Amino acid sequence: MTIDDVMQGLQPKLDKIPGIRVFMTNPPSIRIGGHHTKSMYQYTLSSPQTDELYQYAEKFETKMKALPALADVTSDLQIRNPKANVVVNRQKAAALGVTPQQVEEALYSAYGQRLVSPIYTADDEYWVVMQVQKRFQSDPNMLSELYIRSSSGQLVPLSAVSKFTTGVGPLTVNHSGQLPSVTLSFNLAPGVALGQAVSEVENLARSTLPITINTSFQGAAHAFQQSLTGLGILLIMTVLVIYIVLGILYESYVHPITILTGLPAAAFGGLLTLSLFHMQLDLYGFVGLIMLIGIVKKNAIMMVDFALDLERKGNSTAIESAYQGSMIRFRPIMMTTACAIIGTMPIAIGIGADADSRRPLGLCVVGGLLFAQLVTLYLTPVFYTYMDSFLKWLRAGKRQAALEPAVAEESLLASDAEHLS
């Protein structure tokens, strides 16, 4: 039983407790940025228009909770907290010799944590903090008891130069990139991949939020987006580089394709294994696919290299060379593949600290090797014979194209000779 299974079993029981709302998370070994929120993944909304931001943030949070792929959706927006507003009447304050700065200083001295002076002892020091008594801090009406010393030295009550109002407002104004922001955090529903959740949240944002509100993922979700950017191109470039190297090695444009025919089977086996074990194709899974490219092609290299050597010596045909290459190189192919599978098996099983995060890599490699091993042993020799026939057809066509001008020239010379005679 994993920690996620324990959390899924406890969450329904904790939800039944009245008066509290419990959020459980399985923190990763390495936390990648983001805010410390109640849930694992974060989605941040930011805008210079604070009122519009708060209005749409509440609506967006409600719609996120309706998405079946998400769980434990919560927000750091707290805008219904009691607050007291002090509006200074500048004309009255100026007439009584009180400045707005004196009002701010008086409020900070009463309700802030103004450090007055230190008290030194034999082995330590203590700071004296100025503030009003606790009984004056809980009632906004006590603001009228504050007095400010004017420029003439008289004590002026705060109520004489300002107006008090009460209401609700945000507890804190969070910022992201110097703009007011609201961070919505969420967990994944059981069996849902992070890529699916990210896609659904982005689609919801495009259909719900105006263009004046900027959105971005934070933390692990942001790292997931960045890690997948360009990985498809990286995979294509890896195959292209291998094709160029094999083309230089065998001095052929055709047989490198024969060697690379096992890659689709390996990729299919790796993705099928991830699907069977309910694992997502994350960064580790992509690393496993790239590893498969290097491991699987060595099977075809062993067979094709041996078959080409036999065929170039002129001892056998393409079919006989492919057969001999498959039979003679069968044991080293099986031994190297078995070593790769056995070496990757601990990662696939999930042994060691933080093994769950690396399991996609192991499962992708093991599943891809097993499936590709069964397919390439039969598929690669067949492709070799067809590619060899295609190569011979191309060469025959080139020879025929080269002979046609010479034949035409000979016929022209013969006709000229007959004409002269």
Short mmCIF file of C-alpha atoms in Angstrom, two decimals:
data_model
loop_
_atom_site.label_atom_id
_atom_site.label_comp_id
_atom_site.label_asym_id
_atom_site.label_seq_id
_atom_site.Cartn_x
_atom_site.Cartn_y
_atom_site.Cartn_z
CA MET A 1 0.00 0.00 0.00
CA THR A 2 1.39 3.40 -0.99
CA ILE A 3 1.01 6.72 0.78
CA ASP A 4 -1.46 7.81 -1.91
CA ASP A 5 -3.68 4.83 -1.07
CA VAL A 6 -3.59 5.80 2.61
CA MET A 7 -4.52 9.38 1.76
CA GLN A 8 -7.43 8.27 -0.42
CA GLY A 9 -8.73 6.10 2.41
CA LEU A 10 -8.45 8.82 5.07
CA GLN A 11 -9.83 11.74 3.06
CA PRO A 12 -13.52 10.63 3.07
CA LYS A 13 -13.35 10.08 6.84
CA LEU A 14 -11.78 13.48 7.46
CA ASP A 15 -14.36 15.21 5.24
CA LYS A 16 -17.11 14.06 7.62
CA ILE A 17 -15.66 16.00 10.57
CA PRO A 18 -17.78 19.17 10.97
CA GLY A 19 -16.12 22.54 11.27
CA ILE A 20 -12.78 21.72 9.65
CA ARG A 21 -11.49 21.06 6.16
CA VAL A 22 -8.43 18.83 5.93
CA PHE A 23 -6.01 18.76 2.99
CA MET A 24 -3.48 15.94 2.73
CA THR A 25 -0.49 16.05 0.39
CA ASN A 26 2.34 13.73 -0.48
CA PRO A 27 5.23 16.19 -0.81
CA PRO A 28 7.93 15.27 -3.34
CA SER A 29 11.50 14.68 -2.29
CA ILE A 30 12.52 17.86 -4.11
CA ARG A 31 10.05 20.74 -4.19
CA ILE A 32 10.39 22.69 -7.43
CA GLY A 33 9.46 26.31 -6.75
CA GLY A 34 5.87 27.37 -6.27
CA HIS A 35 4.08 28.53 -3.14
CA HIS A 36 3.50 26.42 -0.06
CA THR A 37 -0.18 25.67 -0.57
CA LYS A 38 -2.64 23.13 0.78
CA SER A 39 -2.53 21.07 -2.43
CA MET A 40 0.26 19.80 -4.64
CA TYR A 41 -0.07 21.82 -7.85
CA GLN A 42 -0.57 25.57 -8.27
CA TYR A 43 -2.21 27.75 -10.91
CA THR A 44 -1.70 31.50 -10.52
CA LEU A 45 -3.92 34.31 -11.82
CA SER A 46 -2.47 37.83 -11.90
CA SER A 47 -3.79 41.20 -13.05
CA PRO A 48 -3.25 44.89 -12.23
CA GLN A 49 -7.03 45.24 -11.74
CA THR A 50 -7.50 43.83 -8.24
CA ASP A 51 -11.32 43.94 -8.18
CA GLU A 52 -11.60 42.14 -11.53
CA LEU A 53 -8.98 39.60 -10.44
CA TYR A 54 -10.81 38.72 -7.21
CA GLN A 55 -14.16 38.51 -9.00
CA TYR A 56 -12.99 36.09 -11.68
CA ALA A 57 -10.79 34.12 -9.27
CA GLU A 58 -13.84 33.08 -7.24
CA LYS A 59 -15.74 32.06 -10.38
CA PHE A 60 -12.76 30.16 -11.75
CA GLU A 61 -12.26 28.31 -8.46
CA THR A 62 -15.90 27.19 -8.52
CA LYS A 63 -15.53 25.85 -12.07
CA MET A 64 -12.24 24.12 -11.22
CA LYS A 65 -13.98 22.25 -8.41
CA ALA A 66 -16.44 20.89 -11.00
CA LEU A 67 -13.65 19.32 -13.09
CA PRO A 68 -13.59 15.54 -12.47
CA ALA A 69 -9.81 15.38 -13.04
CA LEU A 70 -9.06 17.64 -10.04
CA ALA A 71 -9.41 17.16 -6.31
CA ASP A 72 -8.89 19.31 -3.21
CA VAL A 73 -9.19 22.60 -5.12
CA THR A 74 -8.50 25.54 -2.84
CA SER A 75 -7.38 29.17 -3.06
CA ASP A 76 -5.21 31.56 -1.08
CA LEU A 77 -7.75 34.34 -1.67
CA GLN A 78 -9.33 35.50 1.60
CA ILE A 79 -11.39 38.60 0.84
CA ARG A 80 -14.11 38.29 3.47
CA ASN A 81 -12.05 39.27 6.47
CA PRO A 82 -13.30 42.08 8.73
CA LYS A 83 -11.49 45.37 8.27
CA ALA A 84 -11.70 48.92 9.58
CA ASN A 85 -11.11 51.89 7.30
CA VAL A 86 -9.82 55.22 8.61
CA VAL A 87 -10.62 58.04 6.14
CA VAL A 88 -8.76 61.24 7.08
CA ASN A 89 -10.53 64.56 6.56
CA ARG A 90 -7.57 66.59 5.38
CA GLN A 91 -9.26 69.96 5.80
CA LYS A 92 -10.18 69.37 9.45
CA ALA A 93 -6.77 67.84 10.13
CA ALA A 94 -5.00 70.86 8.65
CA ALA A 95 -7.17 73.24 10.68
CA LEU A 96 -6.29 71.40 13.91
CA GLY A 97 -2.58 71.14 13.05
CA VAL A 98 -2.54 67.35 12.32
CA THR A 99 -0.92 65.88 9.23
CA PRO A 100 -1.84 62.54 7.55
CA GLN A 101 1.62 61.25 8.41
CA GLN A 102 0.91 61.82 12.13
CA VAL A 103 -2.28 59.76 11.74
CA GLU A 104 -0.32 56.91 10.19
CA GLU A 105 2.33 57.06 12.90
CA ALA A 106 -0.31 56.99 15.64
CA LEU A 107 -2.05 53.95 14.11
CA TYR A 108 1.26 52.12 13.69
CA SER A 109 2.28 52.87 17.26
CA ALA A 110 -1.06 51.56 18.54
CA TYR A 111 -1.56 48.48 16.39
CA GLY A 112 1.82 47.81 14.80
CA GLN A 113 4.97 46.51 16.44
CA ARG A 114 7.06 49.61 16.86
CA LEU A 115 10.42 48.89 18.50
CA VAL A 116 11.04 51.56 21.12
CA SER A 117 14.35 50.68 22.73
CA PRO A 118 16.38 47.63 23.78
CA ILE A 119 16.86 46.44 27.35
CA TYR A 120 20.28 44.98 27.97
CA THR A 121 20.91 42.28 30.55
CA ALA A 122 23.99 40.36 31.56
CA ASP A 123 23.57 37.63 28.94
CA ASP A 124 20.94 38.89 26.46
CA GLU A 125 18.98 41.87 25.15
CA TYR A 126 15.24 42.47 24.83
CA TRP A 127 13.32 44.94 22.69
CA VAL A 128 10.49 47.05 24.04
CA VAL A 129 7.50 46.89 21.65
CA MET A 130 4.88 49.64 21.71
CA GLN A 131 1.19 48.80 21.25
CA VAL A 132 -2.17 49.35 22.93
CA GLN A 133 -3.59 46.82 25.35
CA LYS A 134 -5.26 43.70 23.99
CA ARG A 135 -8.75 44.86 24.99
CA PHE A 136 -8.41 47.87 22.67
CA GLN A 137 -7.28 45.78 19.66
CA SER A 138 -10.43 43.71 19.13
CA ASP A 139 -13.02 46.51 18.89
CA PRO A 140 -12.89 49.01 15.98
CA ASN A 141 -14.85 51.50 18.06
CA MET A 142 -11.78 51.92 20.24
CA LEU A 143 -10.17 53.91 17.43
CA SER A 144 -12.00 56.97 18.79
CA GLU A 145 -9.94 56.66 22.00
CA LEU A 146 -6.69 57.42 20.16
CA TYR A 147 -5.29 60.96 20.48
CA ILE A 148 -2.77 62.71 18.26
CA ARG A 149 -0.56 65.56 19.41
CA SER A 150 -0.96 68.49 17.04
CA SER A 151 1.67 71.02 15.99
CA SER A 152 0.46 73.32 18.80
CA GLY A 153 1.01 70.64 21.43
CA GLN A 154 -2.67 69.89 22.00
CA LEU A 155 -4.08 66.33 22.03
CA VAL A 156 -6.60 65.88 19.21
CA PRO A 157 -8.87 62.82 19.18
CA LEU A 158 -8.55 60.70 16.03
CA SER A 159 -12.33 60.81 15.59
CA ALA A 160 -12.14 64.61 15.15
CA VAL A 161 -10.02 64.44 12.00
CA SER A 162 -11.14 61.11 10.45
CA LYS A 163 -14.14 58.93 9.75
CA PHE A 164 -14.34 55.23 10.66
CA THR A 165 -16.02 52.59 8.51
CA THR A 166 -16.06 48.81 8.74
CA GLY A 167 -16.37 46.16 6.05
CA VAL A 168 -14.65 43.10 4.62
CA GLY A 169 -11.53 42.84 2.50
CA PRO A 170 -8.54 40.66 1.67
CA LEU A 171 -6.42 39.40 4.51
CA THR A 172 -3.29 39.76 2.38
CA VAL A 173 -2.65 40.94 -1.18
CA ASN A 174 -0.36 38.35 -2.73
CA HIS A 175 1.86 39.31 -5.65
CA SER A 176 3.44 37.43 -8.52
CA GLY A 177 5.84 39.31 -10.76
CA GLN A 178 4.94 42.62 -9.04
CA LEU A 179 1.26 42.16 -9.90
CA PRO A 180 -1.58 41.25 -7.51
CA SER A 181 -2.21 37.53 -7.83
CA VAL A 182 -4.40 34.67 -6.64
CA THR A 183 -3.02 31.13 -6.49
CA LEU A 184 -5.38 28.20 -6.91
CA SER A 185 -3.98 24.86 -5.81
CA PHE A 186 -5.26 21.39 -6.63
CA ASN A 187 -4.48 17.69 -6.42
CA LEU A 188 -5.10 15.02 -9.04
CA ALA A 189 -8.07 12.70 -8.92
CA PRO A 190 -7.20 8.96 -8.68
CA GLY A 191 -5.95 7.62 -12.00
CA VAL A 192 -5.59 11.05 -13.66
CA ALA A 193 -2.31 12.08 -15.27
CA LEU A 194 -0.84 15.52 -14.65
CA GLY A 195 -0.82 16.26 -18.39
CA GLN A 196 -4.57 15.71 -18.60
CA ALA A 197 -5.23 17.97 -15.60
CA VAL A 198 -2.98 20.71 -17.00
CA SER A 199 -4.79 20.56 -20.35
CA GLU A 200 -8.25 20.77 -18.74
CA VAL A 201 -7.27 23.72 -16.54
CA GLU A 202 -5.84 25.61 -19.52
CA ASN A 203 -8.96 24.96 -21.60
CA LEU A 204 -11.14 26.16 -18.73
CA ALA A 205 -9.05 29.31 -18.35
CA ARG A 206 -9.35 30.15 -22.05
CA SER A 207 -13.13 29.85 -21.91
CA THR A 208 -13.65 31.60 -18.56
CA LEU A 209 -11.06 34.30 -17.91
CA PRO A 210 -10.70 37.59 -19.82
CA ILE A 211 -7.49 38.48 -21.63
CA THR A 212 -6.60 41.06 -18.97
CA ILE A 213 -5.85 38.27 -16.47
CA ASN A 214 -2.53 36.48 -16.90
CA THR A 215 -2.32 32.81 -15.97
CA SER A 216 0.58 30.47 -15.32
CA PHE A 217 1.32 27.22 -13.55
CA GLN A 218 3.72 27.21 -10.64
CA GLY A 219 5.88 24.61 -8.94
CA ALA A 220 5.65 21.03 -10.13
CA ALA A 221 3.00 21.77 -12.75
CA HIS A 222 5.16 24.53 -14.26
CA ALA A 223 8.18 22.22 -14.27
CA PHE A 224 6.07 19.58 -16.03
CA GLN A 225 5.14 22.07 -18.76
CA GLN A 226 8.72 23.20 -19.21
CA SER A 227 10.10 19.66 -19.26
CA LEU A 228 7.74 18.56 -22.04
CA THR A 229 8.52 21.58 -24.22
CA GLY A 230 10.59 20.42 -27.17
CA LEU A 231 10.87 16.80 -26.10
CA GLY A 232 9.14 15.65 -29.29
CA ILE A 233 11.69 17.56 -31.37
CA LEU A 234 14.46 16.13 -29.20
CA LEU A 235 13.20 12.61 -29.94
CA ILE A 236 13.11 13.29 -33.68
CA MET A 237 16.60 14.81 -33.63
CA THR A 238 17.92 11.77 -31.75
CA VAL A 239 16.60 9.43 -34.43
CA LEU A 240 17.97 11.70 -37.17
CA VAL A 241 21.45 11.80 -35.65
CA ILE A 242 21.48 8.01 -35.29
CA TYR A 243 20.37 7.66 -38.92
CA ILE A 244 23.21 9.92 -40.11
CA VAL A 245 25.82 8.02 -38.06
CA LEU A 246 24.56 4.65 -39.33
CA GLY A 247 24.50 5.97 -42.89
CA ILE A 248 28.15 6.99 -42.61
CA LEU A 249 29.05 3.66 -40.99
CA TYR A 250 27.41 1.45 -43.63
CA GLU A 251 27.78 3.90 -46.55
CA SER A 252 24.12 3.45 -47.36
CA TYR A 253 20.90 5.43 -47.22
CA VAL A 254 18.71 2.34 -47.01
CA HIS A 255 20.06 -0.04 -44.40
CA PRO A 256 19.98 2.52 -41.53
CA ILE A 257 16.21 2.50 -42.06
CA THR A 258 16.32 -1.29 -41.63
CA ILE A 259 18.12 -0.87 -38.31
CA LEU A 260 15.61 1.74 -37.11
CA THR A 261 12.54 -0.38 -37.94
CA GLY A 262 12.47 -1.74 -34.39
CA LEU A 263 12.00 1.69 -32.81
CA PRO A 264 8.21 1.97 -33.38
CA ALA A 265 7.70 -1.44 -31.77
CA ALA A 266 9.85 -0.45 -28.80
CA ALA A 267 8.00 2.85 -28.35
CA PHE A 268 4.66 1.07 -28.58
CA GLY A 269 5.74 -1.51 -25.99
CA GLY A 270 6.99 1.16 -23.60
CA LEU A 271 3.81 3.27 -23.86
CA LEU A 272 1.62 0.17 -23.53
CA THR A 273 3.46 -0.85 -20.36
CA LEU A 274 3.00 2.62 -18.86
CA SER A 275 -0.70 2.45 -19.67
CA LEU A 276 -1.10 -1.01 -18.12
CA PHE A 277 0.52 0.13 -14.87
CA HIS A 278 -1.41 3.45 -14.86
CA MET A 279 1.77 5.53 -15.11
CA GLN A 280 1.98 8.87 -16.86
CA LEU A 281 4.49 9.75 -19.57
CA ASP A 282 6.51 12.30 -17.63
CA LEU A 283 10.11 13.42 -18.00
CA TYR A 284 11.40 10.08 -16.71
CA GLY A 285 9.24 8.27 -19.26
CA PHE A 286 10.72 10.34 -22.10
CA VAL A 287 14.21 9.51 -20.86
CA GLY A 288 13.19 5.86 -21.00
CA LEU A 289 12.07 6.26 -24.63
CA ILE A 290 15.41 7.81 -25.55
CA MET A 291 17.20 4.95 -23.79
CA LEU A 292 15.12 2.48 -25.80
CA ILE A 293 16.38 4.04 -29.03
CA GLY A 294 19.96 3.26 -28.07
CA ILE A 295 19.29 -0.20 -26.67
CA VAL A 296 16.87 -1.60 -29.24
CA LYS A 297 18.82 -0.61 -32.34
CA LYS A 298 21.82 -2.70 -31.26
CA ASN A 299 19.74 -5.85 -32.00
CA ALA A 300 19.29 -4.80 -35.61
CA ILE A 301 22.92 -3.66 -35.84
CA MET A 302 24.14 -7.12 -34.84
CA MET A 303 21.98 -8.85 -37.46
CA VAL A 304 22.36 -6.33 -40.30
CA ASP A 305 26.12 -5.97 -39.86
CA PHE A 306 26.61 -9.74 -40.04
CA ALA A 307 24.23 -10.12 -43.01
CA LEU A 308 25.89 -7.31 -44.97
CA ASP A 309 29.31 -8.83 -44.39
CA LEU A 310 28.15 -12.20 -45.74
CA GLU A 311 26.42 -10.65 -48.74
CA ARG A 312 29.39 -8.47 -49.69
CA LYS A 313 31.65 -11.52 -49.69
CA GLY A 314 29.34 -13.03 -52.30
CA ASN A 315 28.78 -16.22 -50.37
CA SER A 316 24.99 -15.98 -50.05
CA THR A 317 21.88 -14.13 -51.14
CA ALA A 318 20.07 -11.48 -49.11
CA ILE A 319 17.58 -13.99 -47.70
CA GLU A 320 20.31 -16.45 -46.70
CA SER A 321 22.41 -13.64 -45.18
CA ALA A 322 19.47 -12.39 -43.12
CA TYR A 323 18.74 -15.92 -41.92
CA GLN A 324 22.35 -16.58 -40.95
CA GLY A 325 22.62 -13.21 -39.20
CA SER A 326 19.48 -13.95 -37.16
CA MET A 327 20.62 -17.43 -36.17
CA ILE A 328 24.27 -16.72 -35.36
CA ARG A 329 23.65 -13.43 -33.56
CA PHE A 330 20.61 -14.74 -31.65
CA ARG A 331 22.52 -15.59 -28.47
CA PRO A 332 24.41 -12.28 -28.07
CA ILE A 333 21.16 -10.40 -28.80
CA MET A 334 19.32 -12.31 -26.09
CA MET A 335 22.19 -11.95 -23.60
CA THR A 336 22.54 -8.17 -24.03
CA THR A 337 18.78 -7.65 -23.87
CA ALA A 338 18.48 -9.80 -20.76
CA CYS A 339 21.25 -7.81 -19.07
CA ALA A 340 19.50 -4.53 -19.90
CA ILE A 341 16.14 -5.80 -18.60
CA ILE A 342 17.63 -7.22 -15.39
CA GLY A 343 19.57 -3.99 -14.77
CA THR A 344 16.45 -1.85 -15.21
CA MET A 345 14.10 -4.15 -13.29
CA PRO A 346 14.80 -2.60 -9.83
CA ILE A 347 13.78 0.81 -11.21
CA ALA A 348 10.61 -0.67 -12.72
CA ILE A 349 9.69 -2.46 -9.47
CA GLY A 350 10.30 0.69 -7.44
CA ILE A 351 13.10 -0.18 -5.04
CA GLY A 352 14.83 2.58 -3.11
CA ALA A 353 14.12 6.08 -1.84
CA ASP A 354 11.73 8.10 -4.02
CA ALA A 355 11.44 5.11 -6.35
CA ASP A 356 7.89 5.93 -7.46
CA SER A 357 9.05 8.98 -9.41
CA ARG A 358 11.52 6.86 -11.41
CA ARG A 359 9.19 3.93 -12.11
CA PRO A 360 8.01 5.30 -15.49
CA LEU A 361 11.59 5.12 -16.74
CA GLY A 362 12.05 1.51 -15.66
CA LEU A 363 8.64 0.36 -16.89
CA CYS A 364 9.14 2.08 -20.25
CA VAL A 365 12.53 0.44 -20.80
CA VAL A 366 11.52 -3.03 -19.61
CA GLY A 367 8.22 -3.10 -21.50
CA GLY A 368 9.75 -1.65 -24.65
CA LEU A 369 12.61 -4.15 -24.64
CA LEU A 370 10.34 -7.16 -24.10
CA PHE A 371 7.94 -6.16 -26.85
CA ALA A 372 10.66 -5.08 -29.29
CA GLN A 373 12.62 -8.27 -28.67
CA LEU A 374 9.72 -10.40 -29.87
CA VAL A 375 9.03 -8.22 -32.88
CA THR A 376 12.47 -7.27 -34.18
CA LEU A 377 13.74 -10.87 -34.29
CA TYR A 378 11.14 -11.54 -36.97
CA LEU A 379 10.61 -8.07 -38.42
CA THR A 380 14.19 -6.89 -39.02
CA PRO A 381 15.24 -9.81 -41.31
CA VAL A 382 12.13 -9.29 -43.43
CA PHE A 383 12.82 -5.58 -43.75
CA TYR A 384 16.41 -6.36 -44.61
CA THR A 385 15.43 -8.51 -47.60
CA TYR A 386 12.92 -5.95 -48.88
CA MET A 387 15.36 -3.08 -48.46
CA ASP A 388 18.08 -5.07 -50.18
CA SER A 389 15.75 -5.72 -53.14
CA PHE A 390 14.84 -2.02 -53.20
CA LEU A 391 18.52 -1.05 -53.19
CA LYS A 392 19.30 -3.43 -56.07
CA TRP A 393 16.34 -2.01 -58.00
CA LEU A 394 17.70 1.51 -57.54
CA ARG A 395 21.15 0.47 -58.69
CA ALA A 396 19.72 -1.29 -61.73
CA GLY A 397 17.75 1.81 -62.60
CA LYS A 398 20.87 3.99 -62.33
CA ARG A 399 22.86 1.61 -64.56
CA GLN A 400 20.08 1.60 -67.11
CA ALA A 401 19.97 5.40 -67.07
CA ALA A 402 23.75 5.51 -67.54
CA LEU A 403 23.69 3.01 -70.45
CA GLU A 404 20.97 4.77 -72.44
CA PRO A 405 23.15 7.75 -73.58
CA ALA A 406 25.92 5.36 -74.67
CA VAL A 407 23.52 3.19 -76.66
CA ALA A 408 22.00 6.27 -78.25
CA GLU A 409 25.46 7.53 -79.23
CA GLU A 410 26.42 4.19 -80.79
CA SER A 411 23.22 4.09 -82.82
CA LEU A 412 23.87 7.66 -83.98
CA LEU A 413 27.40 6.79 -85.10
CA ALA A 414 26.10 3.73 -86.93
CA SER A 415 23.51 5.77 -88.78
CA ASP A 416 26.14 8.37 -89.75
CA ALA A 417 28.39 5.61 -91.09
CA GLU A 418 25.59 4.18 -93.20
CA HIS A 419 24.79 7.62 -94.57
CA LEU A 420 28.41 8.23 -95.56
CA SER A 421 28.69 4.85 -97.23
#
